[in-house]
PDB file of C-alpha atoms and ligand atoms in Angstrom:
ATOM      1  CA  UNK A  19      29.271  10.823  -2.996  1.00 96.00           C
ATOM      2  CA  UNK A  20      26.766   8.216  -4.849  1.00 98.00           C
ATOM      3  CA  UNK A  21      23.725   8.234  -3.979  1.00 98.00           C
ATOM      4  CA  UNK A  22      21.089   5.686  -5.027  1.00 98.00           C
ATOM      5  CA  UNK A  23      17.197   5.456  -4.525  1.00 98.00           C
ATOM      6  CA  UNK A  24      15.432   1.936  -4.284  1.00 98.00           C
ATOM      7  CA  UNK A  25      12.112   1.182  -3.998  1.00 98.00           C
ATOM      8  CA  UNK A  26       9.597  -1.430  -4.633  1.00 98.00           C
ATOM      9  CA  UNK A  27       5.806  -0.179  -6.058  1.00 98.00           C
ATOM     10  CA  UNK A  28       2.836  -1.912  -7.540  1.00 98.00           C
ATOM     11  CA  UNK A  29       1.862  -1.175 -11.409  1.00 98.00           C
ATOM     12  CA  UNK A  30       0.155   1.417 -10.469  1.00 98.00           C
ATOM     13  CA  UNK A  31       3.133   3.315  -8.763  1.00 98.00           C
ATOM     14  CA  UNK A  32       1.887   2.770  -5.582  1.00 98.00           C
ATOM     15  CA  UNK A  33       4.718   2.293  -2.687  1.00 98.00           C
ATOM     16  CA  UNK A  34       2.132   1.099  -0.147  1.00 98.00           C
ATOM     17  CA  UNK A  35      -1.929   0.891   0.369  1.00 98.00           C
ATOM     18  CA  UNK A  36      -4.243   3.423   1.945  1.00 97.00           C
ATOM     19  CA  UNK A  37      -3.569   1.410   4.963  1.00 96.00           C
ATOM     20  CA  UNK A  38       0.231   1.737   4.559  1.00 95.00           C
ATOM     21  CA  UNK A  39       0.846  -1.834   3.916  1.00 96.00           C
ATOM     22  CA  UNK A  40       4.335  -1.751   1.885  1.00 94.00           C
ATOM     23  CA  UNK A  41       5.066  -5.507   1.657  1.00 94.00           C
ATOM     24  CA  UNK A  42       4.941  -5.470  -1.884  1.00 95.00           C
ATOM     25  CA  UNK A  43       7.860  -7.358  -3.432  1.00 90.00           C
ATOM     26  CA  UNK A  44       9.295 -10.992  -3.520  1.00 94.00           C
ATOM     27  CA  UNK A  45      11.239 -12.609  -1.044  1.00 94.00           C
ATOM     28  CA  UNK A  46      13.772 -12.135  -4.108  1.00 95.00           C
ATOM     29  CA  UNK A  47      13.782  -8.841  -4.334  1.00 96.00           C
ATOM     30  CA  UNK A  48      14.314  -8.653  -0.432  1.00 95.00           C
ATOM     31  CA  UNK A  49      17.615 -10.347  -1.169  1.00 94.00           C
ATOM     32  CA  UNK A  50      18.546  -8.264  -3.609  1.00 95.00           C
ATOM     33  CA  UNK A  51      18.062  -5.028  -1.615  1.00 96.00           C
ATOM     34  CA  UNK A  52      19.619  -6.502   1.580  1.00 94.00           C
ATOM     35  CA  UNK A  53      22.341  -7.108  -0.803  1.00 94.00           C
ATOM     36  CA  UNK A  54      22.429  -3.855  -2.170  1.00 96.00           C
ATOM     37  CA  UNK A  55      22.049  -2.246   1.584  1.00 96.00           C
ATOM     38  CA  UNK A  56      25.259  -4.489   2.548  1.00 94.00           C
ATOM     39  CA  UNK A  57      27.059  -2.726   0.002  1.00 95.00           C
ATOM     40  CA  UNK A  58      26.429   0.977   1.259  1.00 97.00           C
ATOM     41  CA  UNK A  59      28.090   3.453   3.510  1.00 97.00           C
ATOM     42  CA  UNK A  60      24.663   4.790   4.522  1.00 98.00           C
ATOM     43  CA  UNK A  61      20.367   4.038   4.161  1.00 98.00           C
ATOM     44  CA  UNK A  62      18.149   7.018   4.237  1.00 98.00           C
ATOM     45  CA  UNK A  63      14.367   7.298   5.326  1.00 98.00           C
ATOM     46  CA  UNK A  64      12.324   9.373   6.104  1.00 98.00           C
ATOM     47  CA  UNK A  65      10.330  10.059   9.282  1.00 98.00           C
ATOM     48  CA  UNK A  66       6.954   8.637   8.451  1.00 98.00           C
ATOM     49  CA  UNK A  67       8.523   5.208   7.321  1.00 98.00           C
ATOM     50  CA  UNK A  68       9.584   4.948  10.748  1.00 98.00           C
ATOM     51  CA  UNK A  69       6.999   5.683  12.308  1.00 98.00           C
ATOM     52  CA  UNK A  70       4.378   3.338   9.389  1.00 97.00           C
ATOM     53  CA  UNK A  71       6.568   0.276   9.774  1.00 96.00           C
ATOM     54  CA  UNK A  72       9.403   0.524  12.540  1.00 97.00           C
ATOM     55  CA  UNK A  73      12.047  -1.001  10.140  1.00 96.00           C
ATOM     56  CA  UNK A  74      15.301  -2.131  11.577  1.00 96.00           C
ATOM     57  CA  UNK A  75      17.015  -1.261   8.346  1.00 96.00           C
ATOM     58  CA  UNK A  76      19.675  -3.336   9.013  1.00 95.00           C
ATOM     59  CA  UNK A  77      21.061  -6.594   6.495  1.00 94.00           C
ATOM     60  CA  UNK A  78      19.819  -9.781   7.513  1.00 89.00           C
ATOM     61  CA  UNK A  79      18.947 -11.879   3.901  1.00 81.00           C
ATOM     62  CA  UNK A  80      20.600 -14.116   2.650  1.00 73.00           C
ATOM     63  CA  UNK A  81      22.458 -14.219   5.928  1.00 75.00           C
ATOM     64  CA  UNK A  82      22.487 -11.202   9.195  1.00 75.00           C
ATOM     65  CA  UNK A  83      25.503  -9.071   7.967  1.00 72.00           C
ATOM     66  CA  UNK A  84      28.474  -8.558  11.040  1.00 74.00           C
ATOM     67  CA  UNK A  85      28.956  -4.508   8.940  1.00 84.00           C
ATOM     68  CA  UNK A  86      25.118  -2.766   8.967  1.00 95.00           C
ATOM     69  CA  UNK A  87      24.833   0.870   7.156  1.00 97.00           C
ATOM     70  CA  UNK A  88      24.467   4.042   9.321  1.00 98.00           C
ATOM     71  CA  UNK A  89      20.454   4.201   9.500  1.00 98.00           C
ATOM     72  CA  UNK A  90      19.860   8.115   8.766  1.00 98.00           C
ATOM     73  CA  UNK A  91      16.332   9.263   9.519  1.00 98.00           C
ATOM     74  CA  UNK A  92      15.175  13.048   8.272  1.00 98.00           C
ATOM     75  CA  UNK A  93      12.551  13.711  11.094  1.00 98.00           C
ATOM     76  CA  UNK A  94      12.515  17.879  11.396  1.00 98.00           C
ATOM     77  CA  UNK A  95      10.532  17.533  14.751  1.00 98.00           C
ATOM     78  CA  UNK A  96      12.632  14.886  16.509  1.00 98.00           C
ATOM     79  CA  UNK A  97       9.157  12.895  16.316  1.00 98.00           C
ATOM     80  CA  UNK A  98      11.364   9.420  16.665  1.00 98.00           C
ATOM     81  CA  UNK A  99       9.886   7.245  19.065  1.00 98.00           C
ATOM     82  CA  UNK A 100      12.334   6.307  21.858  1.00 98.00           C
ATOM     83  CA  UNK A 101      11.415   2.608  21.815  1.00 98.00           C
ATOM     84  CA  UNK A 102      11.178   2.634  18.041  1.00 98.00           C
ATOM     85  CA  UNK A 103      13.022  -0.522  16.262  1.00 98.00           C
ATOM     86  CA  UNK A 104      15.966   1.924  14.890  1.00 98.00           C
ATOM     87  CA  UNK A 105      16.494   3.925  18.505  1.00 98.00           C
ATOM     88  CA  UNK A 106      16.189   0.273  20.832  1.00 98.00           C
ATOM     89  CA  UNK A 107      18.741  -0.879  18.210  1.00 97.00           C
ATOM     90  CA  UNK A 108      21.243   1.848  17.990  1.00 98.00           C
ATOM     91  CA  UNK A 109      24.048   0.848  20.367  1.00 97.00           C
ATOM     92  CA  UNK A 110      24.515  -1.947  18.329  1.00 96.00           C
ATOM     93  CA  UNK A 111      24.015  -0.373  14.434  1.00 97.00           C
ATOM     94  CA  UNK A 112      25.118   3.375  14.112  1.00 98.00           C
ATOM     95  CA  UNK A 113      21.967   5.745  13.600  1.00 98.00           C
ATOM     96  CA  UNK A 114      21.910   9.547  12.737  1.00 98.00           C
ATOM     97  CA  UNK A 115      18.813  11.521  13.268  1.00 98.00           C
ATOM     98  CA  UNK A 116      18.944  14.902  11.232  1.00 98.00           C
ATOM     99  CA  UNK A 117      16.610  17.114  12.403  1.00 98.00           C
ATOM    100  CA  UNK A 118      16.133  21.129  12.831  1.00 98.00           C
ATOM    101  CA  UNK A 119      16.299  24.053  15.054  1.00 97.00           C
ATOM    102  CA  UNK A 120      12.583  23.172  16.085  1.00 96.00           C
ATOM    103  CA  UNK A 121      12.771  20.215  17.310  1.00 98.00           C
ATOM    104  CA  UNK A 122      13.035  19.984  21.243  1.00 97.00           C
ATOM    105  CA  UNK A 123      16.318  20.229  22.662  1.00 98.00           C
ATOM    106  CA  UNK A 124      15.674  17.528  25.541  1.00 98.00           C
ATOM    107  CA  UNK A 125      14.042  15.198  22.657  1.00 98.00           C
ATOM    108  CA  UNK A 126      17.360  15.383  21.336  1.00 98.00           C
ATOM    109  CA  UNK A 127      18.858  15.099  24.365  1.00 98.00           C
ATOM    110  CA  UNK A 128      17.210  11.849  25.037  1.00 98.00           C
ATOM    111  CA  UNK A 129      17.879  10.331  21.060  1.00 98.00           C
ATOM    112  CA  UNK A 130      21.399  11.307  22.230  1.00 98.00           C
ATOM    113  CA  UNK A 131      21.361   9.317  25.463  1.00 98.00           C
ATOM    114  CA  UNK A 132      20.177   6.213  23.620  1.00 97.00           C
ATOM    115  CA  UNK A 133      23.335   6.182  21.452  1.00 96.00           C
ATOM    116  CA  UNK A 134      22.098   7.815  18.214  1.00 98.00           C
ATOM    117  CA  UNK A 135      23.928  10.634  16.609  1.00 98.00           C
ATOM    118  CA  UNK A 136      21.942  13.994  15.994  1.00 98.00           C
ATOM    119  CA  UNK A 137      22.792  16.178  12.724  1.00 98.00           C
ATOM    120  CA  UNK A 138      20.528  19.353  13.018  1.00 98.00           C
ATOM    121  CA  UNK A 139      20.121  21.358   9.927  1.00 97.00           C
ATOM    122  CA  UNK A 140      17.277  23.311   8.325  1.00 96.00           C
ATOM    123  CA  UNK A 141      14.160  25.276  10.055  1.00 93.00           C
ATOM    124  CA  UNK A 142      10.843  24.116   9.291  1.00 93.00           C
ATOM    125  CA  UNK A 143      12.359  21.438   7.639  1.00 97.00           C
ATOM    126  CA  UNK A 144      15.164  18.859   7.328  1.00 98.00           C
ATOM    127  CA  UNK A 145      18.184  20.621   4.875  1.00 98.00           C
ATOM    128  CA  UNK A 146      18.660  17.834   2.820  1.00 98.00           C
ATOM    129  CA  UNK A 147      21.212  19.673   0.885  1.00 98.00           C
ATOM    130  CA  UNK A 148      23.168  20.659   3.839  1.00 98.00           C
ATOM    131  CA  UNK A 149      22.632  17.371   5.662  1.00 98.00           C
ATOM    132  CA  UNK A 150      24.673  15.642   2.813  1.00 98.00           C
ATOM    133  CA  UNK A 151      27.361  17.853   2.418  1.00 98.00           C
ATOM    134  CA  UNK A 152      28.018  17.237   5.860  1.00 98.00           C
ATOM    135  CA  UNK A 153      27.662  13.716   5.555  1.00 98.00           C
ATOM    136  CA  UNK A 154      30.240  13.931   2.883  1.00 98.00           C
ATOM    137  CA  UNK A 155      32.358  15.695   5.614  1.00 98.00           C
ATOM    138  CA  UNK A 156      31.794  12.704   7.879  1.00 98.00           C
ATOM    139  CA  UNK A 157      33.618  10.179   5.009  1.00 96.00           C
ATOM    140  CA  UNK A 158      30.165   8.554   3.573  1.00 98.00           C
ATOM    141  CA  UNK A 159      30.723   7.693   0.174  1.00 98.00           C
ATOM    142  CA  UNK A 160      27.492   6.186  -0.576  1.00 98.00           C
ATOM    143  CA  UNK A 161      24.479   6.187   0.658  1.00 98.00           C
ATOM    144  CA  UNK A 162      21.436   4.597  -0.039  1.00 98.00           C
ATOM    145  CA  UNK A 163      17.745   6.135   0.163  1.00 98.00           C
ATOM    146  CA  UNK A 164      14.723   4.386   0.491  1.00 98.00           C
ATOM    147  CA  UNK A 165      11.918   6.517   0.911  1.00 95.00           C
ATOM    148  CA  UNK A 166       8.911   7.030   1.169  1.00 96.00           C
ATOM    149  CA  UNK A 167       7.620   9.679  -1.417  1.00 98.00           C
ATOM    150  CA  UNK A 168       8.000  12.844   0.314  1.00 98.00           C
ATOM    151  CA  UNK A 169      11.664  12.303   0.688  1.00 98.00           C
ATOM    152  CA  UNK A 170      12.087  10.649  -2.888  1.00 98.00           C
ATOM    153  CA  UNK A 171      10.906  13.978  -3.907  1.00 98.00           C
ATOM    154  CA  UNK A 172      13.377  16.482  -1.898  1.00 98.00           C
ATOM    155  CA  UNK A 173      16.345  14.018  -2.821  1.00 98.00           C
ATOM    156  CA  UNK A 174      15.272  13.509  -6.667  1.00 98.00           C
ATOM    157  CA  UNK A 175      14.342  17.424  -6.512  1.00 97.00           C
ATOM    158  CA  UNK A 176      18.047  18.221  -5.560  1.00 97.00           C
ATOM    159  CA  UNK A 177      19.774  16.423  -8.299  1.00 96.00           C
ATOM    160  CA  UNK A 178      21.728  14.154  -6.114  1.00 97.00           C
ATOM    161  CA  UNK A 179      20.284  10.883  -7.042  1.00 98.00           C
ATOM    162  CA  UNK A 180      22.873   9.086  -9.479  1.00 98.00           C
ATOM    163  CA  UNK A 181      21.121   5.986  -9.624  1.00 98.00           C
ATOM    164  CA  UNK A 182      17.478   5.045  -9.543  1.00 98.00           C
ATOM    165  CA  UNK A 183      16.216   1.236  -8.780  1.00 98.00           C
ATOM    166  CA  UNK A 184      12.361   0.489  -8.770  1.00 98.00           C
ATOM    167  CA  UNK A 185      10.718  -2.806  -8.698  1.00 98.00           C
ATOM    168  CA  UNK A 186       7.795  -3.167 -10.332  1.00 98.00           C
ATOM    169  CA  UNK A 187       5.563  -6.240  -8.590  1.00 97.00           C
ATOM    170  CA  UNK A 188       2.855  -7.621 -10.539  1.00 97.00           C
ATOM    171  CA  UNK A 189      -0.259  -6.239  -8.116  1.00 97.00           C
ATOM    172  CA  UNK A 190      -2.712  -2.743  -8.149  1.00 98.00           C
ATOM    173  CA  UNK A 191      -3.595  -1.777  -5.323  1.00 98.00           C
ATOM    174  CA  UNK A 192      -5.488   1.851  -6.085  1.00 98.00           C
ATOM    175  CA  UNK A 193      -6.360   4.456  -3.533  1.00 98.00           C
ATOM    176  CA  UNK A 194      -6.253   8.267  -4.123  1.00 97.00           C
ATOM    177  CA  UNK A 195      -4.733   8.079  -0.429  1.00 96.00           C
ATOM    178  CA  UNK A 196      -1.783   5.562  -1.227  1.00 98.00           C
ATOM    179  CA  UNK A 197       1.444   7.103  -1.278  1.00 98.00           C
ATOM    180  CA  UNK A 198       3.149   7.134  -4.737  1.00 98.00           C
ATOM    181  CA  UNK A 199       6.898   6.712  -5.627  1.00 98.00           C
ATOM    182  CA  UNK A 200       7.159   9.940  -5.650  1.00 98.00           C
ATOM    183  CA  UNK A 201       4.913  12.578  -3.584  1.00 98.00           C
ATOM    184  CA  UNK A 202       6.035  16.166  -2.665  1.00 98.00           C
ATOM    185  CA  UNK A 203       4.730  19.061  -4.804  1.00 97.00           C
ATOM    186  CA  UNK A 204       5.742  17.376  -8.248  1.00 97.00           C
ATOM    187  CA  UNK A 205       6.546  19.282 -11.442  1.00 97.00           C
ATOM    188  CA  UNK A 206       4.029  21.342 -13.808  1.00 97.00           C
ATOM    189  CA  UNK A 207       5.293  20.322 -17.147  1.00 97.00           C
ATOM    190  CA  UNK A 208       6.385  17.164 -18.384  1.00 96.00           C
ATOM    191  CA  UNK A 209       9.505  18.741 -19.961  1.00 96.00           C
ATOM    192  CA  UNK A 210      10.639  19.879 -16.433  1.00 95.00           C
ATOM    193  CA  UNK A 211      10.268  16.457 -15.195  1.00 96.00           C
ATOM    194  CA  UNK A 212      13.562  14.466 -13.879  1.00 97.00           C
ATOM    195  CA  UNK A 213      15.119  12.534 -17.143  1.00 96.00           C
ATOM    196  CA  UNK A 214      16.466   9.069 -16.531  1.00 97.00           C
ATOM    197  CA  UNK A 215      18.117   6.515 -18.990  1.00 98.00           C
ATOM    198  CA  UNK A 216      17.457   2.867 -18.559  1.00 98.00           C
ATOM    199  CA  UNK A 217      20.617   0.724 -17.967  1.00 98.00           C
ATOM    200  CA  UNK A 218      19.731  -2.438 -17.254  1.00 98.00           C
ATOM    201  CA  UNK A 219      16.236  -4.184 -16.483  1.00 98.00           C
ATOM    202  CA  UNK A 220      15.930  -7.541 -14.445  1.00 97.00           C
ATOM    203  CA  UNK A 221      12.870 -10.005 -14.714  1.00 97.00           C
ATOM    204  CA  UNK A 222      13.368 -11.918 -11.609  1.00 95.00           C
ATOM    205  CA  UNK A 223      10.031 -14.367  -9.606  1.00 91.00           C
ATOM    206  CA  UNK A 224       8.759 -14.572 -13.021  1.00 90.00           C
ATOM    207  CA  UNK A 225       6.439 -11.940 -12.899  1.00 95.00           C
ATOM    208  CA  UNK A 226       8.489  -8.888 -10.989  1.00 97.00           C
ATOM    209  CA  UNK A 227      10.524  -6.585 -12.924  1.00 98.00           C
ATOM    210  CA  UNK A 228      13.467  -4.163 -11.794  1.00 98.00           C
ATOM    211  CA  UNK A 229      14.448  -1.292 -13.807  1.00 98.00           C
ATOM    212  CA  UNK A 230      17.553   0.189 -13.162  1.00 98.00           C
ATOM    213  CA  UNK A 231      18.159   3.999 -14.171  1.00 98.00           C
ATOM    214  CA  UNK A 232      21.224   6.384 -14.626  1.00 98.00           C
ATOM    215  CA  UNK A 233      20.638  10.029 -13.827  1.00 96.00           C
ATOM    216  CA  UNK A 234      23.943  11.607 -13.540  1.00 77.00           C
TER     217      UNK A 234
HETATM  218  N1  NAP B 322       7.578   0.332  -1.141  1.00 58.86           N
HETATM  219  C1  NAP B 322       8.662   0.949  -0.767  1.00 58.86           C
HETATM  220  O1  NAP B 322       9.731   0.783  -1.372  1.00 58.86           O
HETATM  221  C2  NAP B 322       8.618   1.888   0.403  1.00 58.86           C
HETATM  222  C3  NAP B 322       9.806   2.364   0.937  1.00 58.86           C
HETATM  223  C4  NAP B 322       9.739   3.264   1.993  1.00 58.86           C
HETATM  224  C5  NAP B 322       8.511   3.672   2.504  1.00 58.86           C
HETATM  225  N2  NAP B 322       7.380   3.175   1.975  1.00 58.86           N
HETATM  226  C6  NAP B 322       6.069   3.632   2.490  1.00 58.86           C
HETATM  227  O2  NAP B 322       5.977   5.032   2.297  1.00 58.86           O
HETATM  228  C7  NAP B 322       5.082   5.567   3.263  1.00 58.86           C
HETATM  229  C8  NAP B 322       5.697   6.799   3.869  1.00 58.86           C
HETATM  230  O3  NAP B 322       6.025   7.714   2.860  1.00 58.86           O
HETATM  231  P1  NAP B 322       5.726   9.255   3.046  1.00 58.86           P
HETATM  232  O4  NAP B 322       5.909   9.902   1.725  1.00 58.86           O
HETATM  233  O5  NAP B 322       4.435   9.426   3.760  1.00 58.86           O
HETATM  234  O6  NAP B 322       6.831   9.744   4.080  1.00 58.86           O
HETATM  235  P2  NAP B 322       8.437   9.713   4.168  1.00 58.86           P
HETATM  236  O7  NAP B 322       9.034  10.162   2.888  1.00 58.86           O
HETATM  237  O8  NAP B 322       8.872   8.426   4.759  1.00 58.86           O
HETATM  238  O9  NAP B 322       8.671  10.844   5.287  1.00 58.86           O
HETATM  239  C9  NAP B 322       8.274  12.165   5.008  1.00 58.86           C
HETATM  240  C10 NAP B 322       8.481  13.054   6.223  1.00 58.86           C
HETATM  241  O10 NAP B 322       9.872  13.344   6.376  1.00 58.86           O
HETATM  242  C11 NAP B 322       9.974  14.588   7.045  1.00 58.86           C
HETATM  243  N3  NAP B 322      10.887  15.497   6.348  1.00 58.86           N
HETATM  244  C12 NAP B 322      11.739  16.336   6.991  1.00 58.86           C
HETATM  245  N4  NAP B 322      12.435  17.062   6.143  1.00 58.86           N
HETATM  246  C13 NAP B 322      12.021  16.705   4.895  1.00 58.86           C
HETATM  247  C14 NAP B 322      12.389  17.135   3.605  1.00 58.86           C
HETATM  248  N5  NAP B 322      13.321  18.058   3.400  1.00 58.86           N
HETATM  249  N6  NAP B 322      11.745  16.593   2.555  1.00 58.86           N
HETATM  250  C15 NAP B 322      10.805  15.640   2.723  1.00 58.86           C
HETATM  251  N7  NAP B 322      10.422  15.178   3.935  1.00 58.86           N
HETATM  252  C16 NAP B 322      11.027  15.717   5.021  1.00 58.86           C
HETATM  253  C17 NAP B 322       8.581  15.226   7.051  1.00 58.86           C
HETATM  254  O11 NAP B 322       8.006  15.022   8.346  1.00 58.86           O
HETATM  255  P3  NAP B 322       8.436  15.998   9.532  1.00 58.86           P
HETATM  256  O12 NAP B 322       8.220  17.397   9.019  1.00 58.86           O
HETATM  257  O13 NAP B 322       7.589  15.641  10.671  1.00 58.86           O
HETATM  258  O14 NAP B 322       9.868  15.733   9.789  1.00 58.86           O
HETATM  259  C18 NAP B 322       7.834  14.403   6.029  1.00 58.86           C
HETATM  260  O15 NAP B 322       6.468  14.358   6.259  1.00 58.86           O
HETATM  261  C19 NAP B 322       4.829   4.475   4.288  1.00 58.86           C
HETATM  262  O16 NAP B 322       3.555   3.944   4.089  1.00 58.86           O
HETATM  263  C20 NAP B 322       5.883   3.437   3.960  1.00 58.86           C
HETATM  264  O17 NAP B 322       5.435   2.141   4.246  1.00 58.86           O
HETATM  265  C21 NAP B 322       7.400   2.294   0.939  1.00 58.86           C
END
């Protein structure tokens, strides 16, 4: 399986303000990752994006695609709202909700009712590790994650990230309380930090820059 992370951050490596605005990159770059979306078996999110911005997550620039990628969202607790933009839209694009043995079985029940497929795998929390091998099971052959931090951590943590795609808009935005690129419990030394090798970097709206990375 490939699996690529995108994301879009200000200078300052925010991915959205204290007041979880994330519309930080160009209409351009929105192209580019509806392109990149179209060209995926799979786009993974985690549970507080949904419930932040109620994405679609489905390809509409430049033009609404006829194939959309199976939205997977890691929510451990089932928390998805029922009239959420992913569950009133999953008869029509293919969802997955992986979640654990604690979240309610008749929350489940009722995700399931509304078309969406359930995966349940960890306790406290979603096993990511698990959840792909069985997603590899299920044929996907690449799958596309973006975000936010806490789950750019567990996936980067893991190892399973091949590719790495940030774009870098020209804005700071500051806040102690504005999610990063990458959250979760983070690394004590440099040295055991994640290496990456730069493969290609794009200057694109004049200002906007997108660095592409290899990890694996
Ligand atoms: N600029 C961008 O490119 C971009 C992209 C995406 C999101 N965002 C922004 O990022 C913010 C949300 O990011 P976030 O870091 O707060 O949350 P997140 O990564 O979207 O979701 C994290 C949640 O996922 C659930 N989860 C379940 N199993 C997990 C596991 N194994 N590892 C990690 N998380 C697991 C946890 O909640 P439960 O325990 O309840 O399940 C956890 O709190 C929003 O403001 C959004 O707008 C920006």
């Amino acid at each position: 399986m490939y699996v690529i992370l995108n994301a879009a951050m200000s200078v300052d490596g925010k991915i959205s303000t204290k007041n979880n605005d994330s519309s930080i990159s160009s209409k351009m770059d929105l192209i580019r990752v509806h392109k990149l979306r179209s060209s995926v078996d799979g786009i993974m999110v985690g549970i507080s994006t949904v419930l932040m911005d109620n994405p679609i997550l489905s390809v509409r620039f430049p033009t609404r695609s006829t194939k959309n990628p199976t939205r997977i969202i890691i929510d451990s607790n089932a928390r998805i709202p029922l009239d959420s933009n992913i569950i009133r839209s999953s008869k029509k694009i293919q969802t997955i909700i992986a979640t654990t043995h604690h979240a309610s079985p008749r929350k489940i029940k009722q995700i399931q009712n509304k078309a969406a497929q359930v995966i349940v795998t960890g306790n406290r929390k979603v096993n990511i590790k698990k959840l792909f091998q069985i997603l590899e099971k299920m044929s996907f052959k690449k799958i596309l994650v973006e975000g936010g931090g806490e789950i750019n951590w567990s996936v980067l943590k893991l190892g399973i990230i091949n590719e790495l795609m940030v774009t870098i808009s020209p804005v700071v935005v500051g806040g102690r309380d504005a999610k990063t690129l990458v959250e979760g419990v983070g690394f004590e030394n440099i040295s055991n930090g994640i290496k990456l090798k730069l493969s290609n970097t794009i200057i694109q709206n004049k200002n906007e820059i997108v660095l592409f990375y290899k990890l694996r």
